[in-house]
Structures are given as structure tokens and as C-alpha cells.
Amino acid sequence: MVNLVFLDQETLPPPAQLRRPNFDHQWQSYDDTQPEQVQTRLAEADIVLVNKISLTAEMLATLPRLKMIALAATGCNNVDLEACRQAGITVCNVRDYSKSSVPEHALSLMMALSRNLHAYRSSIVDGRWQQSGQFCYFDYPVRDLHGQTLGLIGYGTIAKDLEKLALALGMKVIVAARKGQVPGEGRVSFEQLLSQADIISLHCPLNEETQHVIAEPEFKLMKDNALLINVGRGGLVDEAALLAALENKLIGGAGFDVVTAEPPAADNPLMQALAYPNFILTPHIAWASQASMQRLADQLIDNIEAFVAGNTQNRVV
């Protein structure tokens, strides 16, 4: 009998259907789990399913029975991978499940900001159309994506699918080399991308190298009408620097789906940035189309079944 525990199943809400594995098992799930509850809830677990709950080295050291961590996400920042290596715990993640949803969300943010949809909608609610006395009014600039240069920082599956969408709209796409590295074929330098791109979209993992890859010096290199899109990880951008960039009109606007700490505190710089009509924040839902959620749920169980059968897939550790 294999004991499975899902620590935060509420992060995978309906309509996604999470099937049960095809082997003899005992299943226990919790909507959410606090750090002090992890040890007790996993004491008898062979496999843990987890999305955002942190599994630290200290926690893992108290769980000698644990054999596998099945991540209901691609990112692994919440798990101490080195501790897993030392303990012989297999870690598997889910991959490419949102390869349509996230690029479409990034494109939606670009479109909304380029055409100032949020600003115009708010002005209509405030009665501006009636006040204008005309069939239309031009309080905010509207620009086409066609002919604009999209700069990609990070070039994995999601970035490549976004590139296809952008090219279909007549955009030019450039891809940055890693910060501080000489660009190879098909790349431009990191600094060149910042200065040339009309829209910059972030698609790199969060690690020591990419923490605050966009901060005050980078904002100063951007065009004053450039748009910054982040559907990757909150920590990729210095959020205080972004707020200052919007306040000082160093850039044209920004669209974010991620925050360093989620949910954000009321005084988080991104919450303050919502006062600006050229900033859009969505609650980490770029991945959450109904089709993507179901693919994630299916792949999560596929990974577990493969592990139990001795054919590990999507293995991180």
C-alpha cells in the first residue's frame, strides 16, 4: 500500500479533475497546510503531492519514509533539492502544460497596455465619454503591436510559443543572451535588448543569477514608452524599482501576473502601482485556463504512476 498526501489541493481547483492513481494506495488530501503541520501530515507518507508549500531540509530530515515529491507545478523553488538528493528522494515536476495559456495571457497584457484598454474603460465609468461631447475621445495613446519589437528574456517553450504569436501579428522578435554574456548566434546582448525592445517579456527561471534581473539600472536603459511583461516569477523584477519607474515615467507601462510574495501585502509596491492606469496586475492566473489545469492534473498523476512503476518521468532530482 502506497500512502499519498496532497498538502495543498486547493491550489488545483475545479473544473480540473484529479484522477486517483492506478495502483493500490491510500489517499489523503488537505486544502492547505501550515509549516508546523507538515511533519505530522507526512509522517506516514511515501509520496507527497505539493504545489506551493515549502519543503525545507529540516522538514525532510524528519521524514525517512518519504520516497517522492510530486510537484503540481514546474517551478521547484519551494523544495530543497539538495536535501532531496542527499536523502534519495525523487522530485518530479509538470512541464509544458500551460504552453498555450501563458503565452496568450502575456499577449493579452501587451494588447491591453498598447491600446490602453484599462485606462479607457475606467474613464468611461467616470463619465468621460459624455463629458467629451464627441463620438470618441483621445485621452490615452493607442498603438498597434504590428511593427513593434518584442524582446524575450528567457527562451524556453513558453517564450517560443509567444514568439510565434508575435510573429503572426507582424512583430519583430529579439532574444537576449544571458546577462553579462557575449551573445551567440540568434541572440542580442542583454543591454541591447533593453534599449531596442518596445515590449520586454520575462520567461526565465528564478535563481541567484536572475533575481532582480530587472532593477533600477535596467529601467534606465529602456525606452520611455517600453512595456514590461512578467508572467514568469515575481522575483525577476525589483518591485520597488518598477514602482519608481512608473512614477518617474521611465517606461510606458507594465503588465504582471506574478508577485514576489503571493498573495501580496497591501503595501507591496505592485499594489501601490495599481494607482497608475498603465499598470495591470492579475492574480497569478496566466497558467489557469481550464485546459491547462486539466493537463497539469493528468501529468501530475502520470508522474506518480511512472515512479511507482519504475519508469520515472519529468525527474528534477
Short mmCIF file of C-alpha atoms in Angstrom, two decimals:
data_model
loop_
_atom_site.label_atom_id
_atom_site.label_comp_id
_atom_site.label_asym_id
_atom_site.label_seq_id
_atom_site.Cartn_x
_atom_site.Cartn_y
_atom_site.Cartn_z
CA MET A 1 0.00 0.00 0.00
CA VAL A 2 1.43 3.35 -1.07
CA ASN A 3 0.48 6.32 1.09
CA LEU A 4 -0.05 9.58 -0.82
CA VAL A 5 -0.68 13.00 0.74
CA PHE A 6 -1.62 16.19 -1.16
CA LEU A 7 -0.68 19.13 1.07
CA ASP A 8 -2.41 21.94 -0.83
CA GLN A 9 -5.03 20.56 -3.19
CA GLU A 10 -6.96 23.83 -3.08
CA THR A 11 -4.31 25.23 -5.47
CA LEU A 12 -5.76 22.94 -8.15
CA PRO A 13 -9.43 23.93 -8.11
CA PRO A 14 -12.36 22.64 -10.16
CA PRO A 15 -13.03 22.19 -13.03
CA ALA A 16 -9.77 20.18 -13.13
CA GLN A 17 -10.47 16.54 -12.31
CA LEU A 18 -7.68 14.80 -10.38
CA ARG A 19 -7.95 11.08 -11.01
CA ARG A 20 -6.66 8.55 -8.49
CA PRO A 21 -3.51 6.54 -9.34
CA ASN A 22 -3.86 3.10 -10.91
CA PHE A 23 -2.10 1.21 -8.10
CA ASP A 24 -3.10 0.13 -4.60
CA HIS A 25 -2.86 3.22 -2.42
CA GLN A 26 -4.20 5.30 0.42
CA TRP A 27 -5.02 8.93 -0.43
CA GLN A 28 -5.18 11.90 1.95
CA SER A 29 -5.61 15.48 0.79
CA TYR A 30 -5.70 18.86 2.54
CA ASP A 31 -6.85 22.18 1.12
CA ASP A 32 -3.81 23.89 2.63
CA THR A 33 -1.04 23.10 5.11
CA GLN A 34 0.87 25.32 7.52
CA PRO A 35 4.62 24.76 8.07
CA GLU A 36 4.09 23.38 11.57
CA GLN A 37 1.65 20.78 10.17
CA VAL A 38 3.95 19.31 7.51
CA GLN A 39 5.78 16.79 9.69
CA THR A 40 2.60 15.37 11.20
CA ARG A 41 0.73 15.12 7.91
CA LEU A 42 3.64 13.46 6.10
CA ALA A 43 4.79 11.14 8.87
CA GLU A 44 3.42 8.06 7.08
CA ALA A 45 3.62 9.37 3.51
CA ASP A 46 5.54 7.59 0.75
CA ILE A 47 4.66 10.23 -1.83
CA VAL A 48 3.71 13.86 -1.27
CA LEU A 49 1.88 15.97 -3.84
CA VAL A 50 2.59 19.66 -3.39
CA ASN A 51 2.30 22.92 -5.26
CA LYS A 52 3.41 25.90 -3.17
CA ILE A 53 4.07 24.55 0.34
CA SER A 54 7.75 24.78 1.29
CA LEU A 55 9.61 21.55 2.00
CA THR A 56 12.84 22.51 3.72
CA ALA A 57 15.88 20.41 4.59
CA GLU A 58 14.81 20.45 8.23
CA MET A 59 11.35 19.13 7.35
CA LEU A 60 12.69 16.44 5.01
CA ALA A 61 15.12 15.20 7.66
CA THR A 62 12.15 14.18 9.81
CA LEU A 63 10.51 12.15 7.02
CA PRO A 64 12.61 8.99 6.45
CA ARG A 65 9.69 7.17 4.78
CA LEU A 66 9.24 9.77 2.02
CA LYS A 67 10.33 8.49 -1.40
CA MET A 68 8.89 11.00 -3.88
CA ILE A 69 7.82 14.63 -4.13
CA ALA A 70 5.35 15.15 -6.97
CA LEU A 71 5.21 18.86 -7.76
CA ALA A 72 1.94 20.23 -9.13
CA ALA A 73 3.96 22.97 -10.85
CA THR A 74 7.03 23.49 -12.99
CA GLY A 75 8.94 25.66 -10.53
CA CYS A 76 10.89 23.93 -7.75
CA ASN A 77 11.82 26.91 -5.58
CA ASN A 78 9.74 25.66 -2.66
CA VAL A 79 11.69 22.39 -2.31
CA ASP A 80 15.25 21.96 -1.01
CA LEU A 81 16.54 19.93 -3.97
CA GLU A 82 19.98 19.32 -2.47
CA ALA A 83 18.43 17.83 0.65
CA CYS A 84 16.36 15.57 -1.62
CA ARG A 85 19.49 14.41 -3.45
CA GLN A 86 21.21 13.55 -0.19
CA ALA A 87 18.14 11.72 1.13
CA GLY A 88 17.46 9.86 -2.11
CA ILE A 89 14.05 11.45 -2.57
CA THR A 90 12.87 11.67 -6.18
CA VAL A 91 11.40 15.02 -7.25
CA CYS A 92 9.28 15.30 -10.40
CA ASN A 93 7.55 18.37 -11.82
CA VAL A 94 4.94 19.02 -14.50
CA ARG A 95 6.03 20.58 -17.78
CA ASP A 96 4.58 22.39 -20.78
CA TYR A 97 1.01 22.07 -19.50
CA SER A 98 0.43 25.83 -19.92
CA LYS A 99 2.30 26.29 -23.20
CA SER A 100 -0.79 27.88 -24.76
CA SER A 101 -2.31 29.61 -21.74
CA VAL A 102 0.71 31.61 -20.54
CA PRO A 103 1.74 32.99 -23.96
CA GLU A 104 -1.86 34.03 -24.62
CA HIS A 105 -2.01 35.79 -21.26
CA ALA A 106 1.25 37.61 -21.98
CA LEU A 107 -0.12 38.68 -25.35
CA SER A 108 -3.36 39.84 -23.71
CA LEU A 109 -1.40 42.07 -21.34
CA MET A 110 0.56 43.50 -24.27
CA MET A 111 -2.61 44.25 -26.20
CA ALA A 112 -4.42 45.77 -23.24
CA LEU A 113 -1.50 48.06 -22.44
CA SER A 114 -0.74 49.00 -26.03
CA ARG A 115 -4.31 50.09 -26.60
CA ASN A 116 -4.80 51.50 -23.07
CA LEU A 117 -7.94 49.40 -22.59
CA HIS A 118 -7.84 49.65 -18.80
CA ALA A 119 -7.46 53.45 -18.85
CA TYR A 120 -10.27 53.93 -21.37
CA ARG A 121 -12.64 51.62 -19.52
CA SER A 122 -12.01 53.46 -16.25
CA SER A 123 -12.56 56.83 -17.92
CA ILE A 124 -15.90 55.65 -19.35
CA VAL A 125 -17.01 54.55 -15.87
CA ASP A 126 -16.10 58.06 -14.67
CA GLY A 127 -18.37 59.66 -17.33
CA ARG A 128 -15.61 60.96 -19.60
CA TRP A 129 -17.38 59.93 -22.84
CA GLN A 130 -20.45 62.01 -22.02
CA GLN A 131 -18.23 64.92 -21.00
CA SER A 132 -16.36 64.84 -24.29
CA GLY A 133 -19.45 65.61 -26.36
CA GLN A 134 -17.91 63.71 -29.28
CA PHE A 135 -18.25 60.25 -30.85
CA CYS A 136 -14.83 59.42 -29.40
CA TYR A 137 -12.01 60.98 -27.41
CA PHE A 138 -8.24 60.57 -27.34
CA ASP A 139 -7.08 60.87 -23.74
CA TYR A 140 -4.64 57.97 -23.98
CA PRO A 141 -2.34 56.88 -26.82
CA VAL A 142 -3.24 53.79 -28.82
CA ARG A 143 -0.56 51.85 -30.68
CA ASP A 144 -0.53 48.71 -32.76
CA LEU A 145 1.55 45.66 -31.94
CA HIS A 146 2.25 45.27 -35.66
CA GLY A 147 5.76 46.56 -36.36
CA GLN A 148 6.77 46.64 -32.69
CA THR A 149 9.86 44.87 -31.38
CA LEU A 150 9.27 42.21 -28.74
CA GLY A 151 12.29 41.37 -26.59
CA LEU A 152 12.34 37.97 -24.88
CA ILE A 153 14.43 37.38 -21.76
CA GLY A 154 14.46 33.61 -21.43
CA TYR A 155 13.74 31.36 -24.40
CA GLY A 156 12.06 28.19 -23.26
CA THR A 157 8.85 26.58 -24.51
CA ILE A 158 6.55 29.39 -23.39
CA ALA A 159 8.75 32.14 -24.84
CA LYS A 160 8.99 30.28 -28.16
CA ASP A 161 5.21 29.93 -28.35
CA LEU A 162 4.81 33.63 -27.55
CA GLU A 163 7.29 34.36 -30.35
CA LYS A 164 5.03 32.51 -32.81
CA LEU A 165 2.04 34.61 -31.75
CA ALA A 166 4.04 37.82 -32.02
CA LEU A 167 5.37 36.98 -35.48
CA ALA A 168 1.82 36.21 -36.65
CA LEU A 169 0.87 39.76 -35.64
CA GLY A 170 3.71 41.26 -37.63
CA MET A 171 6.02 41.96 -34.71
CA LYS A 172 9.79 41.67 -34.76
CA VAL A 173 11.26 39.39 -32.07
CA ILE A 174 14.71 39.58 -30.50
CA VAL A 175 16.09 37.27 -27.81
CA ALA A 176 18.57 38.29 -25.12
CA ALA A 177 21.76 36.49 -24.24
CA ARG A 178 22.20 35.90 -20.53
CA LYS A 179 23.08 38.99 -18.59
CA GLY A 180 26.82 39.64 -18.74
CA GLN A 181 27.46 37.11 -21.52
CA VAL A 182 28.58 37.68 -25.10
CA PRO A 183 25.63 36.96 -27.40
CA GLY A 184 25.80 33.91 -29.61
CA GLU A 185 24.05 33.29 -32.91
CA GLY A 186 20.44 34.41 -32.87
CA ARG A 187 20.87 36.48 -29.71
CA VAL A 188 21.47 40.12 -28.86
CA SER A 189 23.21 41.36 -25.75
CA PHE A 190 21.08 41.84 -22.65
CA GLU A 191 21.70 45.60 -22.73
CA GLN A 192 20.92 45.83 -26.45
CA LEU A 193 17.57 44.16 -25.94
CA LEU A 194 16.66 46.56 -23.15
CA SER A 195 17.42 49.59 -25.31
CA GLN A 196 15.84 48.30 -28.54
CA ALA A 197 12.68 46.47 -27.50
CA ASP A 198 9.28 48.18 -27.47
CA ILE A 199 7.94 45.36 -25.30
CA ILE A 200 10.03 43.17 -22.97
CA SER A 201 8.66 39.86 -21.74
CA LEU A 202 10.29 37.78 -19.00
CA HIS A 203 10.39 33.98 -19.25
CA CYS A 204 13.43 32.86 -17.27
CA PRO A 205 13.54 30.74 -14.10
CA LEU A 206 14.11 32.43 -10.76
CA ASN A 207 17.54 31.71 -9.30
CA GLU A 208 20.55 33.59 -7.94
CA GLU A 209 21.51 34.67 -11.45
CA THR A 210 18.08 36.06 -12.35
CA GLN A 211 16.98 37.54 -9.02
CA HIS A 212 16.13 41.19 -9.82
CA VAL A 213 17.39 40.78 -13.37
CA ILE A 214 15.32 43.92 -13.99
CA ALA A 215 16.06 46.69 -11.48
CA GLU A 216 16.76 50.43 -11.49
CA PRO A 217 19.76 50.31 -13.91
CA GLU A 218 17.76 48.23 -16.40
CA PHE A 219 14.76 50.55 -16.32
CA LYS A 220 17.05 53.44 -17.20
CA LEU A 221 18.17 51.58 -20.34
CA MET A 222 14.63 51.00 -21.62
CA LYS A 223 12.70 53.23 -24.00
CA ASP A 224 10.46 55.67 -22.17
CA ASN A 225 7.41 54.09 -23.84
CA ALA A 226 8.53 50.47 -23.40
CA LEU A 227 6.19 47.92 -21.85
CA LEU A 228 7.40 45.28 -19.38
CA ILE A 229 5.53 41.96 -19.16
CA ASN A 230 6.17 39.44 -16.38
CA VAL A 231 4.29 36.15 -16.42
CA GLY A 232 7.34 34.27 -15.09
CA ARG A 233 8.37 34.79 -11.47
CA GLY A 234 7.85 37.78 -9.19
CA GLY A 235 11.45 37.94 -8.01
CA LEU A 236 12.74 38.59 -11.52
CA VAL A 237 11.89 42.27 -11.06
CA ASP A 238 12.80 44.68 -8.27
CA GLU A 239 9.24 45.72 -7.45
CA ALA A 240 10.21 48.97 -5.72
CA ALA A 241 12.25 49.91 -8.79
CA LEU A 242 9.25 49.19 -11.02
CA LEU A 243 7.03 51.46 -8.94
CA ALA A 244 9.65 54.21 -9.21
CA ALA A 245 9.92 53.67 -12.97
CA LEU A 246 6.16 54.13 -13.35
CA GLU A 247 6.15 57.17 -11.06
CA ASN A 248 9.00 58.80 -12.99
CA LYS A 249 7.67 57.75 -16.42
CA LEU A 250 10.84 55.85 -17.27
CA ILE A 251 8.73 53.26 -19.11
CA GLY A 252 5.37 53.23 -20.83
CA GLY A 253 3.70 50.64 -18.62
CA ALA A 254 3.81 47.12 -17.23
CA GLY A 255 1.67 44.00 -17.01
CA PHE A 256 2.39 41.46 -14.24
CA ASP A 257 0.82 38.14 -13.31
CA VAL A 258 3.31 37.34 -10.54
CA VAL A 259 4.49 38.96 -7.32
CA THR A 260 7.48 38.15 -5.11
CA ALA A 261 5.19 37.20 -2.19
CA GLU A 262 1.77 35.82 -3.09
CA PRO A 263 -0.72 36.97 -2.07
CA PRO A 264 0.94 40.39 -1.86
CA ALA A 265 0.72 42.55 1.23
CA ALA A 266 -1.38 45.68 0.91
CA ASP A 267 1.78 47.83 0.96
CA ASN A 268 3.57 45.83 -1.73
CA PRO A 269 4.92 48.17 -4.45
CA LEU A 270 2.85 46.38 -7.10
CA MET A 271 -0.33 47.02 -5.13
CA GLN A 272 0.64 50.69 -4.99
CA ALA A 273 1.35 50.65 -8.73
CA LEU A 274 -2.31 49.81 -9.37
CA ALA A 275 -2.97 53.53 -8.97
CA TYR A 276 -1.47 54.01 -12.42
CA PRO A 277 -3.66 53.34 -15.47
CA ASN A 278 -0.67 51.89 -17.36
CA PHE A 279 -0.12 49.06 -14.88
CA ILE A 280 -2.10 45.81 -14.89
CA LEU A 281 -1.80 43.10 -12.23
CA THR A 282 -3.52 39.72 -12.42
CA PRO A 283 -3.51 37.14 -9.58
CA HIS A 284 -1.10 34.50 -10.98
CA ILE A 285 -3.71 33.13 -13.38
CA ALA A 286 -1.74 33.09 -16.65
CA TRP A 287 -1.42 29.30 -16.36
CA ALA A 288 -5.00 28.68 -15.30
CA SER A 289 -7.03 28.08 -18.43
CA GLN A 290 -9.37 25.13 -17.94
CA ALA A 291 -7.44 23.07 -20.49
CA SER A 292 -4.09 23.84 -18.82
CA MET A 293 -5.34 22.91 -15.36
CA GLN A 294 -6.57 19.56 -16.62
CA ARG A 295 -3.27 18.85 -18.38
CA LEU A 296 -1.46 19.65 -15.12
CA ALA A 297 -3.71 17.34 -13.11
CA ASP A 298 -3.26 14.49 -15.59
CA GLN A 299 0.50 14.87 -15.79
CA LEU A 300 0.81 15.04 -12.00
CA ILE A 301 -0.75 11.60 -11.67
CA ASP A 302 1.15 10.32 -14.72
CA ASN A 303 4.41 11.21 -12.94
CA ILE A 304 3.37 9.33 -9.81
CA GLU A 305 2.26 6.24 -11.73
CA ALA A 306 5.52 6.23 -13.69
CA PHE A 307 7.56 6.46 -10.48
CA VAL A 308 5.74 3.58 -8.82
CA ALA A 309 6.16 1.52 -11.99
CA GLY A 310 9.91 2.24 -12.00
CA ASN A 311 9.82 4.46 -15.11
CA THR A 312 10.41 7.93 -13.69
CA GLN A 313 9.46 10.85 -15.95
CA ASN A 314 9.91 14.63 -15.60
CA ARG A 315 12.53 13.97 -12.96
CA VAL A 316 14.24 17.00 -11.39
CA VAL A 317 16.13 15.06 -8.69
#
